[in-house]
Amino acid sequence: MGLERLTGLIAFARAGSLGSFTAAARSLSISPSAVSKSVQRLEQRLGVSLFTRTTRSLMLTPEGRELHERAVRLLRDAEEIEQAAMAARSEPSGPLRVAAPLPIGVHVIAPALPAFRRLHPKVTVDLRLNDRMVDIVEERIDVAVRIGELADSGLLSRRLAPYRLCCFASPDYLAARGMPMHPNELDGHDTVLLRYQSSGQALRWPFRIGGRLVEVVPPAGIVVDVSDALIAALSAGGGIGMAATFVAGPHVARGALVPVLADFAVERNNITALWPESRHTNPAVRAFLALLQTVFQERMTAAGFAV
């Protein structure tokens, strides 16, 4: 099989799995036009139409669906051969694709990458931060970090740490408006809410009150969809807001924020690392999992003490 035909199969498999040339191009780090041309050349060689194209959608034809399943299997087999060859080398090396939610990537993973690279200079890390749930297998992610309980996906996993959700505000705001001592006293306070980009829903504030878990969504004058914007608004005196302690902890340590209603804070869910079984013997993956275990334990412990 020529290299050009293999390139076409890769583009076809990825576009069929992700449902668009643009998404396939993003996952392959090439242009959408390159994906489209590769698929067109493959169609010409095979003599069949693989996709039904409209201005708004891209759908596999019946012939395309049958060939897509075979193409995906072929490429997975090829990838497993590559991973086995990499595992034969004891020193971690090669590209490592990592996916994570934005706040974890920014506040926990990215700061640890320089030290990781000093230990393993032959590894190149491609960190992809997104609020959506990526398809680990189809997008060829080596390690993904996710928040919350996970459904059985057939992927290998390792729990890294729990995390706490707590309210925070700036010292100046609290000096002017007072410190609430119970969640019921939030009425009348300015609040800043976090809205999830993936669902458009606001984060419900959980409180542990008398052995019960109570969730509220207070009326807010400011709503943001990135945790860093939430912290910035709170630090500037925007009111009271809820954030994960690993995000707010450094700001508490330097005095920009103060924990609010910490006695009612809730430990919630788990942060978990996921990786395909085909990556299990990859030295770079093993080294990165060890890094995650260490850095999350250190960061979460420090954040827990901070609040």
PDB file of C-alpha atoms in Angstrom:
ATOM      1  CA  MET A   1       0.000   0.000   0.000  1.00  0.00           C
ATOM      2  CA  GLY A   2       1.400   3.381  -1.015  1.00  0.00           C
ATOM      3  CA  LEU A   3       1.862   6.197   1.486  1.00  0.00           C
ATOM      4  CA  GLU A   4      -0.683   8.392  -0.285  1.00  0.00           C
ATOM      5  CA  ARG A   5      -3.382   5.701  -0.035  1.00  0.00           C
ATOM      6  CA  LEU A   6      -2.625   5.209   3.657  1.00  0.00           C
ATOM      7  CA  THR A   7      -2.948   8.962   4.162  1.00  0.00           C
ATOM      8  CA  GLY A   8      -6.350   8.816   2.488  1.00  0.00           C
ATOM      9  CA  LEU A   9      -7.477   5.979   4.767  1.00  0.00           C
ATOM     10  CA  ILE A  10      -6.427   7.941   7.841  1.00  0.00           C
ATOM     11  CA  ALA A  11      -8.312  11.035   6.679  1.00  0.00           C
ATOM     12  CA  PHE A  12     -11.370   8.952   5.752  1.00  0.00           C
ATOM     13  CA  ALA A  13     -11.421   7.074   9.073  1.00  0.00           C
ATOM     14  CA  ARG A  14     -11.092  10.235  11.132  1.00  0.00           C
ATOM     15  CA  ALA A  15     -13.686  12.217   9.126  1.00  0.00           C
ATOM     16  CA  GLY A  16     -16.143   9.322   9.324  1.00  0.00           C
ATOM     17  CA  SER A  17     -15.717   9.037  13.096  1.00  0.00           C
ATOM     18  CA  LEU A  18     -15.889  12.766  13.846  1.00  0.00           C
ATOM     19  CA  GLY A  19     -18.542  13.688  11.268  1.00  0.00           C
ATOM     20  CA  SER A  20     -16.732  16.548   9.554  1.00  0.00           C
ATOM     21  CA  PHE A  21     -13.584  17.360   7.640  1.00  0.00           C
ATOM     22  CA  THR A  22     -12.907  20.279   9.971  1.00  0.00           C
ATOM     23  CA  ALA A  23     -12.947  18.119  13.104  1.00  0.00           C
ATOM     24  CA  ALA A  24     -10.802  15.497  11.389  1.00  0.00           C
ATOM     25  CA  ALA A  25      -8.323  18.148  10.296  1.00  0.00           C
ATOM     26  CA  ARG A  26      -8.110  19.521  13.843  1.00  0.00           C
ATOM     27  CA  SER A  27      -7.368  16.094  15.297  1.00  0.00           C
ATOM     28  CA  LEU A  28      -4.732  15.397  12.615  1.00  0.00           C
ATOM     29  CA  SER A  29      -3.196  18.902  12.813  1.00  0.00           C
ATOM     30  CA  ILE A  30      -3.666  19.519   9.090  1.00  0.00           C
ATOM     31  CA  SER A  31      -6.001  21.728   7.043  1.00  0.00           C
ATOM     32  CA  PRO A  32      -9.632  20.774   6.212  1.00  0.00           C
ATOM     33  CA  SER A  33      -8.811  21.077   2.501  1.00  0.00           C
ATOM     34  CA  ALA A  34      -6.005  18.513   2.897  1.00  0.00           C
ATOM     35  CA  VAL A  35      -8.453  16.076   4.499  1.00  0.00           C
ATOM     36  CA  SER A  36     -11.026  16.678   1.758  1.00  0.00           C
ATOM     37  CA  LYS A  37      -8.494  16.157  -1.035  1.00  0.00           C
ATOM     38  CA  SER A  38      -7.149  12.963   0.555  1.00  0.00           C
ATOM     39  CA  VAL A  39     -10.667  11.548   0.803  1.00  0.00           C
ATOM     40  CA  GLN A  40     -11.479  12.551  -2.790  1.00  0.00           C
ATOM     41  CA  ARG A  41      -8.350  10.802  -4.082  1.00  0.00           C
ATOM     42  CA  LEU A  42      -9.256   7.685  -2.081  1.00  0.00           C
ATOM     43  CA  GLU A  43     -12.779   7.714  -3.562  1.00  0.00           C
ATOM     44  CA  GLN A  44     -11.329   7.976  -7.057  1.00  0.00           C
ATOM     45  CA  ARG A  45      -9.023   4.996  -6.485  1.00  0.00           C
ATOM     46  CA  LEU A  46     -11.765   2.858  -4.927  1.00  0.00           C
ATOM     47  CA  GLY A  47     -14.407   3.913  -7.453  1.00  0.00           C
ATOM     48  CA  VAL A  48     -17.077   4.524  -4.772  1.00  0.00           C
ATOM     49  CA  SER A  49     -18.521   7.507  -2.976  1.00  0.00           C
ATOM     50  CA  LEU A  50     -17.656   7.326   0.720  1.00  0.00           C
ATOM     51  CA  PHE A  51     -19.595  10.376   1.915  1.00  0.00           C
ATOM     52  CA  THR A  52     -22.805  12.199   1.120  1.00  0.00           C
ATOM     53  CA  ARG A  53     -21.885  15.874   1.382  1.00  0.00           C
ATOM     54  CA  THR A  54     -24.147  18.849   1.968  1.00  0.00           C
ATOM     55  CA  THR A  55     -23.356  22.400   3.075  1.00  0.00           C
ATOM     56  CA  ARG A  56     -24.285  21.467   6.647  1.00  0.00           C
ATOM     57  CA  SER A  57     -23.495  17.781   7.090  1.00  0.00           C
ATOM     58  CA  LEU A  58     -21.184  14.964   6.151  1.00  0.00           C
ATOM     59  CA  MET A  59     -22.659  11.449   6.205  1.00  0.00           C
ATOM     60  CA  LEU A  60     -21.196   8.078   5.310  1.00  0.00           C
ATOM     61  CA  THR A  61     -22.770   6.304   2.340  1.00  0.00           C
ATOM     62  CA  PRO A  62     -23.734   2.602   2.814  1.00  0.00           C
ATOM     63  CA  GLU A  63     -20.470   1.659   1.097  1.00  0.00           C
ATOM     64  CA  GLY A  64     -18.641   4.193   3.222  1.00  0.00           C
ATOM     65  CA  ARG A  65     -20.023   2.745   6.478  1.00  0.00           C
ATOM     66  CA  GLU A  66     -18.781  -0.748   5.641  1.00  0.00           C
ATOM     67  CA  LEU A  67     -15.334   0.476   4.578  1.00  0.00           C
ATOM     68  CA  HIS A  68     -15.101   2.846   7.554  1.00  0.00           C
ATOM     69  CA  GLU A  69     -15.297   0.004  10.067  1.00  0.00           C
ATOM     70  CA  ARG A  70     -12.497  -1.833   8.261  1.00  0.00           C
ATOM     71  CA  ALA A  71     -10.376   1.296   7.993  1.00  0.00           C
ATOM     72  CA  VAL A  72     -10.694   2.008  11.710  1.00  0.00           C
ATOM     73  CA  ARG A  73      -9.682  -1.573  12.574  1.00  0.00           C
ATOM     74  CA  LEU A  74      -6.712  -1.393  10.202  1.00  0.00           C
ATOM     75  CA  LEU A  75      -5.440   1.847  11.680  1.00  0.00           C
ATOM     76  CA  ARG A  76      -5.882   0.624  15.246  1.00  0.00           C
ATOM     77  CA  ASP A  77      -3.831  -2.458  14.423  1.00  0.00           C
ATOM     78  CA  ALA A  78      -1.134  -0.264  12.894  1.00  0.00           C
ATOM     79  CA  GLU A  79      -1.144   1.963  15.969  1.00  0.00           C
ATOM     80  CA  GLU A  80      -0.758  -1.025  18.278  1.00  0.00           C
ATOM     81  CA  ILE A  81       2.278  -2.114  16.284  1.00  0.00           C
ATOM     82  CA  GLU A  82       3.729   1.382  16.712  1.00  0.00           C
ATOM     83  CA  GLN A  83       3.030   1.365  20.448  1.00  0.00           C
ATOM     84  CA  ALA A  84       4.616  -2.074  20.863  1.00  0.00           C
ATOM     85  CA  ALA A  85       7.739  -0.853  19.087  1.00  0.00           C
ATOM     86  CA  MET A  86       7.888   2.219  21.343  1.00  0.00           C
ATOM     87  CA  ALA A  87       7.497   0.041  24.420  1.00  0.00           C
ATOM     88  CA  ALA A  88      10.588  -1.910  23.392  1.00  0.00           C
ATOM     89  CA  ARG A  89      12.593   1.223  24.172  1.00  0.00           C
ATOM     90  CA  SER A  90      12.956   1.708  27.923  1.00  0.00           C
ATOM     91  CA  GLU A  91      13.468   5.471  27.692  1.00  0.00           C
ATOM     92  CA  PRO A  92      10.277   7.543  27.255  1.00  0.00           C
ATOM     93  CA  SER A  93      10.306   9.255  23.881  1.00  0.00           C
ATOM     94  CA  GLY A  94       8.101  10.438  21.062  1.00  0.00           C
ATOM     95  CA  PRO A  95       4.917  12.517  20.924  1.00  0.00           C
ATOM     96  CA  LEU A  96       2.451  12.389  23.806  1.00  0.00           C
ATOM     97  CA  ARG A  97      -1.077  13.728  23.262  1.00  0.00           C
ATOM     98  CA  VAL A  98      -2.833  14.751  26.477  1.00  0.00           C
ATOM     99  CA  ALA A  99      -6.444  15.988  26.798  1.00  0.00           C
ATOM    100  CA  ALA A 100      -7.836  17.704  29.883  1.00  0.00           C
ATOM    101  CA  PRO A 101     -10.531  20.161  31.011  1.00  0.00           C
ATOM    102  CA  LEU A 102      -9.367  23.766  30.797  1.00  0.00           C
ATOM    103  CA  PRO A 103      -8.982  24.553  34.544  1.00  0.00           C
ATOM    104  CA  ILE A 104      -7.059  21.359  35.292  1.00  0.00           C
ATOM    105  CA  GLY A 105      -4.847  21.830  32.261  1.00  0.00           C
ATOM    106  CA  VAL A 106      -4.052  25.445  33.106  1.00  0.00           C
ATOM    107  CA  HIS A 107      -3.656  25.171  36.875  1.00  0.00           C
ATOM    108  CA  VAL A 108      -2.279  21.678  37.432  1.00  0.00           C
ATOM    109  CA  ILE A 109      -0.889  20.015  34.314  1.00  0.00           C
ATOM    110  CA  ALA A 110       0.738  22.879  32.374  1.00  0.00           C
ATOM    111  CA  PRO A 111       2.887  24.075  35.327  1.00  0.00           C
ATOM    112  CA  ALA A 112       4.241  20.518  35.718  1.00  0.00           C
ATOM    113  CA  LEU A 113       5.242  20.076  32.065  1.00  0.00           C
ATOM    114  CA  PRO A 114       8.647  21.837  32.178  1.00  0.00           C
ATOM    115  CA  ALA A 115       9.823  19.543  35.002  1.00  0.00           C
ATOM    116  CA  PHE A 116       8.480  16.523  33.098  1.00  0.00           C
ATOM    117  CA  ARG A 117      10.393  17.560  29.981  1.00  0.00           C
ATOM    118  CA  ARG A 118      13.593  18.020  31.968  1.00  0.00           C
ATOM    119  CA  LEU A 119      13.250  14.425  33.157  1.00  0.00           C
ATOM    120  CA  HIS A 120      12.213  13.113  29.730  1.00  0.00           C
ATOM    121  CA  PRO A 121      13.615  15.450  27.062  1.00  0.00           C
ATOM    122  CA  LYS A 122      12.827  13.016  24.226  1.00  0.00           C
ATOM    123  CA  VAL A 123       9.076  13.292  24.880  1.00  0.00           C
ATOM    124  CA  THR A 124       7.122  16.063  23.168  1.00  0.00           C
ATOM    125  CA  VAL A 125       3.840  16.919  24.909  1.00  0.00           C
ATOM    126  CA  ASP A 126       0.773  18.111  22.977  1.00  0.00           C
ATOM    127  CA  LEU A 127      -1.650  19.363  25.649  1.00  0.00           C
ATOM    128  CA  ARG A 128      -5.214  19.854  24.370  1.00  0.00           C
ATOM    129  CA  LEU A 129      -7.622  21.729  26.646  1.00  0.00           C
ATOM    130  CA  ASN A 130     -11.327  21.698  25.946  1.00  0.00           C
ATOM    131  CA  ASP A 131     -14.640  21.732  27.764  1.00  0.00           C
ATOM    132  CA  ARG A 132     -16.086  19.028  25.499  1.00  0.00           C
ATOM    133  CA  MET A 133     -15.685  15.276  26.019  1.00  0.00           C
ATOM    134  CA  VAL A 134     -13.097  14.164  23.468  1.00  0.00           C
ATOM    135  CA  ASP A 135     -13.167  10.718  21.874  1.00  0.00           C
ATOM    136  CA  ILE A 136      -9.885   9.347  23.199  1.00  0.00           C
ATOM    137  CA  VAL A 137      -9.539   6.533  20.677  1.00  0.00           C
ATOM    138  CA  GLU A 138     -10.677   8.342  17.548  1.00  0.00           C
ATOM    139  CA  GLU A 139      -8.612  11.467  18.300  1.00  0.00           C
ATOM    140  CA  ARG A 140      -5.573   9.349  19.218  1.00  0.00           C
ATOM    141  CA  ILE A 141      -5.243  10.771  22.702  1.00  0.00           C
ATOM    142  CA  ASP A 142      -2.589   9.011  24.763  1.00  0.00           C
ATOM    143  CA  VAL A 143      -3.773  10.210  28.198  1.00  0.00           C
ATOM    144  CA  ALA A 144      -6.952  12.079  29.141  1.00  0.00           C
ATOM    145  CA  VAL A 145      -7.857  13.627  32.477  1.00  0.00           C
ATOM    146  CA  ARG A 146     -11.526  13.897  33.388  1.00  0.00           C
ATOM    147  CA  ILE A 147     -13.595  15.092  36.332  1.00  0.00           C
ATOM    148  CA  GLY A 148     -16.379  13.032  37.868  1.00  0.00           C
ATOM    149  CA  GLU A 149     -17.544   9.453  37.950  1.00  0.00           C
ATOM    150  CA  LEU A 150     -17.041   7.696  34.628  1.00  0.00           C
ATOM    151  CA  ALA A 151     -19.106   5.152  32.767  1.00  0.00           C
ATOM    152  CA  ASP A 152     -17.413   1.905  31.809  1.00  0.00           C
ATOM    153  CA  SER A 153     -15.749   2.738  28.510  1.00  0.00           C
ATOM    154  CA  GLY A 154     -13.287  -0.117  28.074  1.00  0.00           C
ATOM    155  CA  LEU A 155     -10.427   2.316  28.713  1.00  0.00           C
ATOM    156  CA  LEU A 156      -7.823   1.848  31.418  1.00  0.00           C
ATOM    157  CA  SER A 157      -8.130   4.330  34.276  1.00  0.00           C
ATOM    158  CA  ARG A 158      -6.478   5.559  37.454  1.00  0.00           C
ATOM    159  CA  ARG A 159      -8.047   7.801  40.078  1.00  0.00           C
ATOM    160  CA  LEU A 160      -5.823  10.767  40.776  1.00  0.00           C
ATOM    161  CA  ALA A 161      -7.547  12.792  43.486  1.00  0.00           C
ATOM    162  CA  PRO A 162     -10.851  14.101  44.822  1.00  0.00           C
ATOM    163  CA  TYR A 163     -11.363  17.850  44.905  1.00  0.00           C
ATOM    164  CA  ARG A 164     -13.328  20.328  46.996  1.00  0.00           C
ATOM    165  CA  LEU A 165     -15.753  23.034  45.941  1.00  0.00           C
ATOM    166  CA  CYS A 166     -15.830  26.101  48.165  1.00  0.00           C
ATOM    167  CA  CYS A 167     -16.983  29.708  48.004  1.00  0.00           C
ATOM    168  CA  PHE A 168     -14.464  32.542  47.811  1.00  0.00           C
ATOM    169  CA  ALA A 169     -14.468  36.346  47.844  1.00  0.00           C
ATOM    170  CA  SER A 170     -11.915  39.142  48.026  1.00  0.00           C
ATOM    171  CA  PRO A 171     -10.975  40.647  51.426  1.00  0.00           C
ATOM    172  CA  ASP A 172     -12.153  44.083  50.242  1.00  0.00           C
ATOM    173  CA  TYR A 173     -15.585  42.750  49.282  1.00  0.00           C
ATOM    174  CA  LEU A 174     -16.013  40.985  52.615  1.00  0.00           C
ATOM    175  CA  ALA A 175     -14.842  44.073  54.534  1.00  0.00           C
ATOM    176  CA  ALA A 176     -17.534  46.128  52.786  1.00  0.00           C
ATOM    177  CA  ARG A 177     -20.385  43.595  52.739  1.00  0.00           C
ATOM    178  CA  GLY A 178     -19.666  41.235  55.608  1.00  0.00           C
ATOM    179  CA  MET A 179     -18.853  37.536  55.864  1.00  0.00           C
ATOM    180  CA  PRO A 180     -21.868  35.187  55.580  1.00  0.00           C
ATOM    181  CA  MET A 181     -21.791  32.448  58.227  1.00  0.00           C
ATOM    182  CA  HIS A 182     -24.431  30.173  56.663  1.00  0.00           C
ATOM    183  CA  PRO A 183     -25.523  29.516  53.051  1.00  0.00           C
ATOM    184  CA  ASN A 184     -28.888  31.065  53.908  1.00  0.00           C
ATOM    185  CA  GLU A 185     -27.063  34.376  54.404  1.00  0.00           C
ATOM    186  CA  LEU A 186     -26.022  34.548  50.739  1.00  0.00           C
ATOM    187  CA  ASP A 187     -29.243  36.460  49.995  1.00  0.00           C
ATOM    188  CA  GLY A 188     -28.357  40.068  49.370  1.00  0.00           C
ATOM    189  CA  HIS A 189     -24.755  39.352  48.399  1.00  0.00           C
ATOM    190  CA  ASP A 190     -23.308  39.896  44.932  1.00  0.00           C
ATOM    191  CA  THR A 191     -22.422  36.579  43.333  1.00  0.00           C
ATOM    192  CA  VAL A 192     -20.422  35.416  40.332  1.00  0.00           C
ATOM    193  CA  LEU A 193     -21.524  32.187  38.613  1.00  0.00           C
ATOM    194  CA  LEU A 194     -19.612  29.755  36.428  1.00  0.00           C
ATOM    195  CA  ARG A 195     -21.470  28.465  33.357  1.00  0.00           C
ATOM    196  CA  TYR A 196     -20.333  25.247  31.659  1.00  0.00           C
ATOM    197  CA  GLN A 197     -19.390  25.791  28.024  1.00  0.00           C
ATOM    198  CA  SER A 198     -20.436  22.258  27.056  1.00  0.00           C
ATOM    199  CA  SER A 199     -24.005  22.429  28.398  1.00  0.00           C
ATOM    200  CA  GLY A 200     -24.692  26.120  28.944  1.00  0.00           C
ATOM    201  CA  GLN A 201     -25.863  25.268  32.480  1.00  0.00           C
ATOM    202  CA  ALA A 202     -24.664  27.149  35.546  1.00  0.00           C
ATOM    203  CA  LEU A 203     -22.657  25.362  38.216  1.00  0.00           C
ATOM    204  CA  ARG A 204     -24.971  24.439  41.049  1.00  0.00           C
ATOM    205  CA  TRP A 205     -23.420  25.411  44.377  1.00  0.00           C
ATOM    206  CA  PRO A 206     -23.315  22.384  46.705  1.00  0.00           C
ATOM    207  CA  PHE A 207     -23.273  22.803  50.499  1.00  0.00           C
ATOM    208  CA  ARG A 208     -23.110  20.182  53.224  1.00  0.00           C
ATOM    209  CA  ILE A 209     -25.727  21.345  55.759  1.00  0.00           C
ATOM    210  CA  GLY A 210     -26.545  19.174  58.749  1.00  0.00           C
ATOM    211  CA  GLY A 211     -25.530  15.963  57.024  1.00  0.00           C
ATOM    212  CA  ARG A 212     -27.538  16.812  53.881  1.00  0.00           C
ATOM    213  CA  LEU A 213     -26.257  17.897  50.497  1.00  0.00           C
ATOM    214  CA  VAL A 214     -28.067  21.050  49.363  1.00  0.00           C
ATOM    215  CA  GLU A 215     -27.530  22.589  45.911  1.00  0.00           C
ATOM    216  CA  VAL A 216     -28.481  26.144  44.967  1.00  0.00           C
ATOM    217  CA  VAL A 217     -28.035  28.462  41.999  1.00  0.00           C
ATOM    218  CA  PRO A 218     -28.060  31.983  43.441  1.00  0.00           C
ATOM    219  CA  PRO A 219     -29.085  34.940  41.282  1.00  0.00           C
ATOM    220  CA  ALA A 220     -25.932  36.469  39.817  1.00  0.00           C
ATOM    221  CA  GLY A 221     -24.865  39.802  38.433  1.00  0.00           C
ATOM    222  CA  ILE A 222     -21.901  38.244  36.640  1.00  0.00           C
ATOM    223  CA  VAL A 223     -21.822  34.922  34.770  1.00  0.00           C
ATOM    224  CA  VAL A 224     -18.620  33.600  33.150  1.00  0.00           C
ATOM    225  CA  ASP A 225     -17.739  30.385  31.328  1.00  0.00           C
ATOM    226  CA  VAL A 226     -14.046  30.059  32.239  1.00  0.00           C
ATOM    227  CA  SER A 227     -12.745  29.474  35.765  1.00  0.00           C
ATOM    228  CA  ASP A 228      -9.911  31.989  35.372  1.00  0.00           C
ATOM    229  CA  ALA A 229     -12.471  34.691  34.576  1.00  0.00           C
ATOM    230  CA  LEU A 230     -14.413  33.705  37.695  1.00  0.00           C
ATOM    231  CA  ILE A 231     -11.287  34.061  39.849  1.00  0.00           C
ATOM    232  CA  ALA A 232     -10.417  37.395  38.223  1.00  0.00           C
ATOM    233  CA  ALA A 233     -13.903  38.788  38.894  1.00  0.00           C
ATOM    234  CA  LEU A 234     -13.843  37.613  42.507  1.00  0.00           C
ATOM    235  CA  SER A 235     -10.353  39.019  43.113  1.00  0.00           C
ATOM    236  CA  ALA A 236     -11.533  42.390  41.774  1.00  0.00           C
ATOM    237  CA  GLY A 237     -14.349  42.521  44.346  1.00  0.00           C
ATOM    238  CA  GLY A 238     -17.141  41.135  42.158  1.00  0.00           C
ATOM    239  CA  GLY A 239     -18.770  39.265  45.031  1.00  0.00           C
ATOM    240  CA  ILE A 240     -18.890  35.660  46.210  1.00  0.00           C
ATOM    241  CA  GLY A 241     -18.328  32.748  43.864  1.00  0.00           C
ATOM    242  CA  MET A 242     -17.718  29.008  44.002  1.00  0.00           C
ATOM    243  CA  ALA A 243     -14.620  27.342  42.582  1.00  0.00           C
ATOM    244  CA  ALA A 244     -12.526  24.223  42.965  1.00  0.00           C
ATOM    245  CA  THR A 245      -9.894  24.613  45.662  1.00  0.00           C
ATOM    246  CA  PHE A 246      -7.083  23.677  43.284  1.00  0.00           C
ATOM    247  CA  VAL A 247      -8.006  26.719  41.171  1.00  0.00           C
ATOM    248  CA  ALA A 248      -8.512  29.192  44.016  1.00  0.00           C
ATOM    249  CA  GLY A 249      -5.802  27.878  46.375  1.00  0.00           C
ATOM    250  CA  PRO A 250      -2.873  29.954  45.005  1.00  0.00           C
ATOM    251  CA  HIS A 251      -4.985  33.129  45.166  1.00  0.00           C
ATOM    252  CA  VAL A 252      -5.883  32.350  48.782  1.00  0.00           C
ATOM    253  CA  ALA A 253      -2.207  31.793  49.587  1.00  0.00           C
ATOM    254  CA  ARG A 254      -1.257  35.265  48.365  1.00  0.00           C
ATOM    255  CA  GLY A 255      -4.214  36.985  50.018  1.00  0.00           C
ATOM    256  CA  ALA A 256      -6.240  37.866  46.928  1.00  0.00           C
ATOM    257  CA  LEU A 257      -9.151  35.622  47.982  1.00  0.00           C
ATOM    258  CA  VAL A 258     -10.619  34.400  51.261  1.00  0.00           C
ATOM    259  CA  PRO A 259     -12.592  31.160  51.732  1.00  0.00           C
ATOM    260  CA  VAL A 260     -16.276  31.746  52.459  1.00  0.00           C
ATOM    261  CA  LEU A 261     -18.586  29.184  54.126  1.00  0.00           C
ATOM    262  CA  ALA A 262     -15.663  26.732  54.255  1.00  0.00           C
ATOM    263  CA  ASP A 263     -17.424  24.694  56.972  1.00  0.00           C
ATOM    264  CA  PHE A 264     -20.072  23.838  54.371  1.00  0.00           C
ATOM    265  CA  ALA A 265     -17.641  23.016  51.521  1.00  0.00           C
ATOM    266  CA  VAL A 266     -18.206  19.756  49.651  1.00  0.00           C
ATOM    267  CA  GLU A 267     -15.654  17.205  48.484  1.00  0.00           C
ATOM    268  CA  ARG A 268     -16.922  16.192  45.095  1.00  0.00           C
ATOM    269  CA  ASN A 269     -16.261  13.518  42.511  1.00  0.00           C
ATOM    270  CA  ASN A 270     -12.857  12.338  41.459  1.00  0.00           C
ATOM    271  CA  ILE A 271     -10.264  13.384  38.954  1.00  0.00           C
ATOM    272  CA  THR A 272      -9.320  10.392  36.827  1.00  0.00           C
ATOM    273  CA  ALA A 273      -6.689   9.610  34.196  1.00  0.00           C
ATOM    274  CA  LEU A 274      -7.790   7.494  31.222  1.00  0.00           C
ATOM    275  CA  TRP A 275      -5.767   5.863  28.478  1.00  0.00           C
ATOM    276  CA  PRO A 276      -6.327   3.219  25.768  1.00  0.00           C
ATOM    277  CA  GLU A 277      -5.111  -0.294  26.457  1.00  0.00           C
ATOM    278  CA  SER A 278      -2.876  -0.034  23.389  1.00  0.00           C
ATOM    279  CA  ARG A 279      -0.872   2.670  25.240  1.00  0.00           C
ATOM    280  CA  HIS A 280      -0.424   0.633  28.411  1.00  0.00           C
ATOM    281  CA  THR A 281       3.176  -0.371  27.678  1.00  0.00           C
ATOM    282  CA  ASN A 282       4.233   2.973  26.210  1.00  0.00           C
ATOM    283  CA  PRO A 283       7.089   4.306  28.391  1.00  0.00           C
ATOM    284  CA  ALA A 284       6.052   7.938  27.821  1.00  0.00           C
ATOM    285  CA  VAL A 285       2.498   7.176  28.960  1.00  0.00           C
ATOM    286  CA  ARG A 286       3.745   5.361  32.053  1.00  0.00           C
ATOM    287  CA  ALA A 287       6.051   8.252  32.907  1.00  0.00           C
ATOM    288  CA  PHE A 288       3.277  10.794  32.433  1.00  0.00           C
ATOM    289  CA  LEU A 289       0.843   8.819  34.599  1.00  0.00           C
ATOM    290  CA  ALA A 290       3.456   8.786  37.366  1.00  0.00           C
ATOM    291  CA  LEU A 291       3.782  12.564  37.026  1.00  0.00           C
ATOM    292  CA  LEU A 292       0.010  13.036  37.222  1.00  0.00           C
ATOM    293  CA  GLN A 293      -0.228  10.890  40.357  1.00  0.00           C
ATOM    294  CA  THR A 294       2.434  12.962  42.097  1.00  0.00           C
ATOM    295  CA  VAL A 295       1.377  16.421  40.988  1.00  0.00           C
ATOM    296  CA  PHE A 296      -2.315  15.898  41.730  1.00  0.00           C
ATOM    297  CA  GLN A 297      -1.652  14.560  45.200  1.00  0.00           C
ATOM    298  CA  GLU A 298       0.663  17.481  45.971  1.00  0.00           C
ATOM    299  CA  ARG A 299      -1.628  20.109  44.466  1.00  0.00           C
ATOM    300  CA  MET A 300      -4.847  18.822  46.013  1.00  0.00           C
ATOM    301  CA  THR A 301      -3.254  18.469  49.440  1.00  0.00           C
ATOM    302  CA  ALA A 302      -1.923  22.018  49.275  1.00  0.00           C
ATOM    303  CA  ALA A 303      -5.280  23.337  48.052  1.00  0.00           C
ATOM    304  CA  GLY A 304      -7.087  21.484  50.818  1.00  0.00           C
ATOM    305  CA  PHE A 305      -4.916  23.083  53.479  1.00  0.00           C
ATOM    306  CA  ALA A 306      -5.341  26.489  51.822  1.00  0.00           C
ATOM    307  CA  VAL A 307      -9.066  26.492  52.432  1.00  0.00           C
TER     308      VAL A 307
END
